[in-house]
PDB file of C-alpha atoms in Angstrom:
ATOM      1  CA  UNK B   2     -90.183  69.046 185.544  1.00  0.00           C
ATOM      2  CA  UNK B   3     -91.407  72.120 183.704  1.00  0.00           C
ATOM      3  CA  UNK B   4     -91.568  71.633 179.945  1.00  0.00           C
ATOM      4  CA  UNK B   5     -88.933  74.130 179.125  1.00  0.00           C
ATOM      5  CA  UNK B   6     -85.852  72.670 177.464  1.00  0.00           C
ATOM      6  CA  UNK B   7     -82.445  72.769 178.731  1.00  0.00           C
ATOM      7  CA  UNK B   8     -80.138  75.288 178.219  1.00  0.00           C
ATOM      8  CA  UNK B   9     -77.914  75.174 175.310  1.00  0.00           C
ATOM      9  CA  UNK B  10     -74.749  75.766 176.924  1.00  0.00           C
ATOM     10  CA  UNK B  11     -71.634  75.626 174.864  1.00  0.00           C
ATOM     11  CA  UNK B  12     -67.851  76.517 175.612  1.00  0.00           C
ATOM     12  CA  UNK B  13     -65.977  79.685 174.112  1.00  0.00           C
ATOM     13  CA  UNK B  14     -64.112  76.974 171.325  1.00  0.00           C
ATOM     14  CA  UNK B  15     -67.523  75.507 170.546  1.00  0.00           C
ATOM     15  CA  UNK B  16     -69.587  78.491 170.009  1.00  0.00           C
ATOM     16  CA  UNK B  17     -66.091  80.222 168.066  1.00  0.00           C
ATOM     17  CA  UNK B  18     -66.157  76.872 165.716  1.00  0.00           C
ATOM     18  CA  UNK B  19     -69.928  77.381 165.032  1.00  0.00           C
ATOM     19  CA  UNK B  20     -69.591  80.833 164.179  1.00  0.00           C
ATOM     20  CA  UNK B  21     -66.612  80.170 162.079  1.00  0.00           C
ATOM     21  CA  UNK B  22     -69.070  77.499 160.246  1.00  0.00           C
ATOM     22  CA  UNK B  23     -71.573  79.868 159.877  1.00  0.00           C
ATOM     23  CA  UNK B  24     -69.508  82.916 158.449  1.00  0.00           C
ATOM     24  CA  UNK B  25     -68.079  80.316 155.833  1.00  0.00           C
ATOM     25  CA  UNK B  26     -71.381  79.300 154.580  1.00  0.00           C
ATOM     26  CA  UNK B  27     -72.576  82.706 154.085  1.00  0.00           C
ATOM     27  CA  UNK B  28     -69.690  84.548 153.099  1.00  0.00           C
ATOM     28  CA  UNK B  29     -68.202  81.890 150.788  1.00  0.00           C
ATOM     29  CA  UNK B  30     -69.601  79.155 149.773  1.00  0.00           C
ATOM     30  CA  UNK B  31     -73.271  80.499 149.386  1.00  0.00           C
ATOM     31  CA  UNK B  32     -72.253  83.682 147.583  1.00  0.00           C
ATOM     32  CA  UNK B  33     -69.776  81.162 145.419  1.00  0.00           C
ATOM     33  CA  UNK B  34     -72.809  78.801 144.543  1.00  0.00           C
ATOM     34  CA  UNK B  35     -75.355  81.864 143.739  1.00  0.00           C
ATOM     35  CA  UNK B  36     -72.884  82.591 141.048  1.00  0.00           C
ATOM     36  CA  UNK B  37     -73.102  79.178 139.106  1.00  0.00           C
ATOM     37  CA  UNK B  38     -76.926  79.318 139.579  1.00  0.00           C
ATOM     38  CA  UNK B  39     -76.754  82.660 138.118  1.00  0.00           C
ATOM     39  CA  UNK B  40     -74.538  81.694 135.358  1.00  0.00           C
ATOM     40  CA  UNK B  41     -76.488  78.412 134.664  1.00  0.00           C
ATOM     41  CA  UNK B  42     -79.762  80.044 134.528  1.00  0.00           C
ATOM     42  CA  UNK B  43     -78.639  81.962 131.733  1.00  0.00           C
ATOM     43  CA  UNK B  44     -77.783  78.792 129.654  1.00  0.00           C
ATOM     44  CA  UNK B  45     -81.314  78.627 128.579  1.00  0.00           C
ATOM     45  CA  UNK B  46     -83.483  75.474 129.809  1.00  0.00           C
ATOM     46  CA  UNK B  47     -83.601  75.069 133.106  1.00  0.00           C
ATOM     47  CA  UNK B  48     -85.294  71.911 133.603  1.00  0.00           C
ATOM     48  CA  UNK B  49     -82.839  69.786 131.843  1.00  0.00           C
ATOM     49  CA  UNK B  50     -79.990  72.018 133.209  1.00  0.00           C
ATOM     50  CA  UNK B  51     -77.403  69.793 135.608  1.00  0.00           C
ATOM     51  CA  UNK B  52     -75.582  72.746 137.164  1.00  0.00           C
ATOM     52  CA  UNK B  53     -78.660  74.885 137.795  1.00  0.00           C
ATOM     53  CA  UNK B  54     -80.865  71.847 139.500  1.00  0.00           C
ATOM     54  CA  UNK B  55     -77.684  70.956 141.524  1.00  0.00           C
ATOM     55  CA  UNK B  56     -76.689  74.565 142.452  1.00  0.00           C
ATOM     56  CA  UNK B  57     -80.573  75.056 143.698  1.00  0.00           C
ATOM     57  CA  UNK B  58     -80.633  71.845 145.783  1.00  0.00           C
ATOM     58  CA  UNK B  59     -77.368  72.542 147.262  1.00  0.00           C
ATOM     59  CA  UNK B  60     -78.286  76.324 147.988  1.00  0.00           C
ATOM     60  CA  UNK B  61     -81.712  74.755 149.815  1.00  0.00           C
ATOM     61  CA  UNK B  62     -79.066  72.708 151.678  1.00  0.00           C
ATOM     62  CA  UNK B  63     -76.440  75.748 152.740  1.00  0.00           C
ATOM     63  CA  UNK B  64     -79.710  77.721 153.526  1.00  0.00           C
ATOM     64  CA  UNK B  65     -81.530  74.849 155.977  1.00  0.00           C
ATOM     65  CA  UNK B  66     -78.143  74.711 157.685  1.00  0.00           C
ATOM     66  CA  UNK B  67     -77.482  78.735 158.364  1.00  0.00           C
ATOM     67  CA  UNK B  68     -81.019  78.974 159.853  1.00  0.00           C
ATOM     68  CA  UNK B  69     -80.094  75.812 161.739  1.00  0.00           C
ATOM     69  CA  UNK B  70     -76.754  77.280 163.168  1.00  0.00           C
ATOM     70  CA  UNK B  71     -78.417  81.103 163.645  1.00  0.00           C
ATOM     71  CA  UNK B  72     -81.082  79.236 165.675  1.00  0.00           C
ATOM     72  CA  UNK B  73     -78.757  77.453 167.787  1.00  0.00           C
ATOM     73  CA  UNK B  74     -76.228  80.545 168.269  1.00  0.00           C
ATOM     74  CA  UNK B  75     -79.126  82.578 169.185  1.00  0.00           C
ATOM     75  CA  UNK B  76     -80.518  79.903 171.832  1.00  0.00           C
ATOM     76  CA  UNK B  77     -76.581  79.169 173.062  1.00  0.00           C
ATOM     77  CA  UNK B  78     -75.735  80.417 176.613  1.00  0.00           C
ATOM     78  CA  UNK B  79     -71.570  80.529 176.212  1.00  0.00           C
ATOM     79  CA  UNK B  80     -69.794  79.122 179.415  1.00  0.00           C
ATOM     80  CA  UNK B  81     -66.453  79.347 180.247  1.00  0.00           C
ATOM     81  CA  UNK B  82     -65.341  76.097 181.857  1.00  0.00           C
ATOM     82  CA  UNK B  83     -61.893  77.806 183.048  1.00  0.00           C
ATOM     83  CA  UNK B  84     -64.284  79.795 185.165  1.00  0.00           C
ATOM     84  CA  UNK B  85     -65.724  76.926 187.577  1.00  0.00           C
ATOM     85  CA  UNK B  86     -65.423  77.608 190.877  1.00  0.00           C
ATOM     86  CA  UNK B  87     -65.993  74.559 192.142  1.00  0.00           C
ATOM     87  CA  UNK B  88     -63.115  72.500 190.804  1.00  0.00           C
ATOM     88  CA  UNK B  89     -63.703  69.316 193.097  1.00  0.00           C
ATOM     89  CA  UNK B  90     -66.818  68.270 191.548  1.00  0.00           C
ATOM     90  CA  UNK B  91     -67.941  67.382 188.208  1.00  0.00           C
ATOM     91  CA  UNK B  92     -69.868  70.322 186.359  1.00  0.00           C
ATOM     92  CA  UNK B  93     -70.495  71.364 182.446  1.00  0.00           C
ATOM     93  CA  UNK B  94     -66.519  71.446 181.228  1.00  0.00           C
ATOM     94  CA  UNK B  95     -64.899  69.090 183.008  1.00  0.00           C
ATOM     95  CA  UNK B  96     -62.642  66.702 182.051  1.00  0.00           C
ATOM     96  CA  UNK B  97     -62.957  63.665 184.024  1.00  0.00           C
ATOM     97  CA  UNK B  98     -61.431  60.182 184.357  1.00  0.00           C
ATOM     98  CA  UNK B  99     -63.598  57.304 185.068  1.00  0.00           C
ATOM     99  CA  UNK B 100     -62.994  53.554 186.002  1.00  0.00           C
ATOM    100  CA  UNK B 101     -65.508  51.038 185.397  1.00  0.00           C
ATOM    101  CA  UNK B 102     -66.410  47.573 187.437  1.00  0.00           C
ATOM    102  CA  UNK B 103     -64.140  45.854 184.796  1.00  0.00           C
ATOM    103  CA  UNK B 104     -61.194  48.458 185.348  1.00  0.00           C
ATOM    104  CA  UNK B 105     -61.670  50.242 182.249  1.00  0.00           C
ATOM    105  CA  UNK B 106     -60.583  53.943 182.335  1.00  0.00           C
ATOM    106  CA  UNK B 107     -62.361  56.457 180.314  1.00  0.00           C
ATOM    107  CA  UNK B 108     -61.730  60.284 179.905  1.00  0.00           C
ATOM    108  CA  UNK B 109     -64.454  62.198 178.781  1.00  0.00           C
ATOM    109  CA  UNK B 110     -64.892  66.180 178.673  1.00  0.00           C
ATOM    110  CA  UNK B 111     -68.381  67.341 179.341  1.00  0.00           C
ATOM    111  CA  UNK B 112     -69.643  69.910 176.563  1.00  0.00           C
ATOM    112  CA  UNK B 113     -73.029  71.357 175.292  1.00  0.00           C
ATOM    113  CA  UNK B 114     -74.756  69.077 172.461  1.00  0.00           C
ATOM    114  CA  UNK B 115     -73.474  71.171 169.311  1.00  0.00           C
ATOM    115  CA  UNK B 116     -70.020  70.409 170.225  1.00  0.00           C
ATOM    116  CA  UNK B 117     -70.273  66.558 171.240  1.00  0.00           C
ATOM    117  CA  UNK B 118     -67.904  64.369 169.423  1.00  0.00           C
ATOM    118  CA  UNK B 119     -67.888  61.022 171.624  1.00  0.00           C
ATOM    119  CA  UNK B 120     -65.087  59.782 169.261  1.00  0.00           C
ATOM    120  CA  UNK B 121     -62.975  62.522 170.737  1.00  0.00           C
ATOM    121  CA  UNK B 122     -64.179  62.028 174.340  1.00  0.00           C
ATOM    122  CA  UNK B 123     -66.662  64.934 174.094  1.00  0.00           C
ATOM    123  CA  UNK B 124     -69.752  64.015 175.673  1.00  0.00           C
ATOM    124  CA  UNK B 125     -73.312  66.131 175.968  1.00  0.00           C
ATOM    125  CA  UNK B 126     -73.688  67.451 178.904  1.00  0.00           C
ATOM    126  CA  UNK B 127     -77.030  66.066 179.189  1.00  0.00           C
ATOM    127  CA  UNK B 128     -75.888  62.269 177.555  1.00  0.00           C
ATOM    128  CA  UNK B 129     -76.955  59.790 180.612  1.00  0.00           C
ATOM    129  CA  UNK B 130     -73.289  59.123 181.904  1.00  0.00           C
ATOM    130  CA  UNK B 131     -72.655  63.250 181.955  1.00  0.00           C
ATOM    131  CA  UNK B 132     -76.011  63.121 183.530  1.00  0.00           C
ATOM    132  CA  UNK B 133     -74.627  60.405 186.598  1.00  0.00           C
ATOM    133  CA  UNK B 134     -71.316  62.202 186.431  1.00  0.00           C
ATOM    134  CA  UNK B 135     -72.340  65.776 186.951  1.00  0.00           C
ATOM    135  CA  UNK B 136     -72.463  66.994 190.926  1.00  0.00           C
ATOM    136  CA  UNK B 137     -69.992  63.995 191.583  1.00  0.00           C
ATOM    137  CA  UNK B 138     -66.538  64.292 193.182  1.00  0.00           C
ATOM    138  CA  UNK B 139     -63.500  62.113 193.112  1.00  0.00           C
ATOM    139  CA  UNK B 140     -63.797  58.984 194.510  1.00  0.00           C
ATOM    140  CA  UNK B 141     -67.627  58.925 194.496  1.00  0.00           C
ATOM    141  CA  UNK B 142     -69.183  56.057 192.568  1.00  0.00           C
ATOM    142  CA  UNK B 143     -72.176  56.519 189.928  1.00  0.00           C
ATOM    143  CA  UNK B 144     -74.376  54.245 188.382  1.00  0.00           C
ATOM    144  CA  UNK B 145     -75.047  55.039 185.364  1.00  0.00           C
ATOM    145  CA  UNK B 146     -77.596  52.994 182.396  1.00  0.00           C
ATOM    146  CA  UNK B 147     -75.811  52.656 179.209  1.00  0.00           C
ATOM    147  CA  UNK B 148     -77.466  50.888 176.025  1.00  0.00           C
ATOM    148  CA  UNK B 149     -75.548  47.970 177.565  1.00  0.00           C
ATOM    149  CA  UNK B 150     -77.158  48.050 180.835  1.00  0.00           C
ATOM    150  CA  UNK B 151     -76.057  49.314 184.277  1.00  0.00           C
ATOM    151  CA  UNK B 152     -72.516  50.601 185.136  1.00  0.00           C
ATOM    152  CA  UNK B 153     -70.860  51.790 187.896  1.00  0.00           C
ATOM    153  CA  UNK B 154     -68.262  54.485 187.460  1.00  0.00           C
ATOM    154  CA  UNK B 155     -65.581  55.692 189.993  1.00  0.00           C
ATOM    155  CA  UNK B 156     -64.417  59.213 189.521  1.00  0.00           C
ATOM    156  CA  UNK B 157     -60.764  59.250 189.435  1.00  0.00           C
ATOM    157  CA  UNK B 158     -59.803  62.361 188.656  1.00  0.00           C
ATOM    158  CA  UNK B 159     -61.777  65.895 187.584  1.00  0.00           C
ATOM    159  CA  UNK B 160     -59.773  68.932 185.210  1.00  0.00           C
ATOM    160  CA  UNK B 161     -60.789  72.008 184.392  1.00  0.00           C
ATOM    161  CA  UNK B 162     -58.869  74.437 181.862  1.00  0.00           C
ATOM    162  CA  UNK B 163     -56.894  76.921 183.357  1.00  0.00           C
ATOM    163  CA  UNK B 164     -58.428  80.774 183.751  1.00  0.00           C
TER     164      UNK B 164
END
């Protein structure tokens, strides 16, 4: 294995959400905060000025998030799952229904790390479950090492968005 990190795949919707967050921070929140800081700075002693101190702290947080989003967007490789040619196997963007040995069904969608939300069934394509499912077809059984131990997962269905 080379020391190179895996590609930063992201769906078009995930990239649009990331871009919208960046644009909101850069175009709305940051300018409003700079205005408050400028106003507070004009009020004299900055060492005891709560608006100024809080504003500067918040501005650093926003700038850090903007830098993070910028790096992630530059590294992003947008992949549209609707264009997946081989819809019979699990790849990035697939929505997969699996059943474990206790007959517990679970449906997950393999998405980019930046858009993963396990509570909504969107798991990173780099997660242990997604890695085990990649390349599988309906009827295949895959063993997954999870925090609670090894589990077998049988693939019941695979769906991709329509083109």
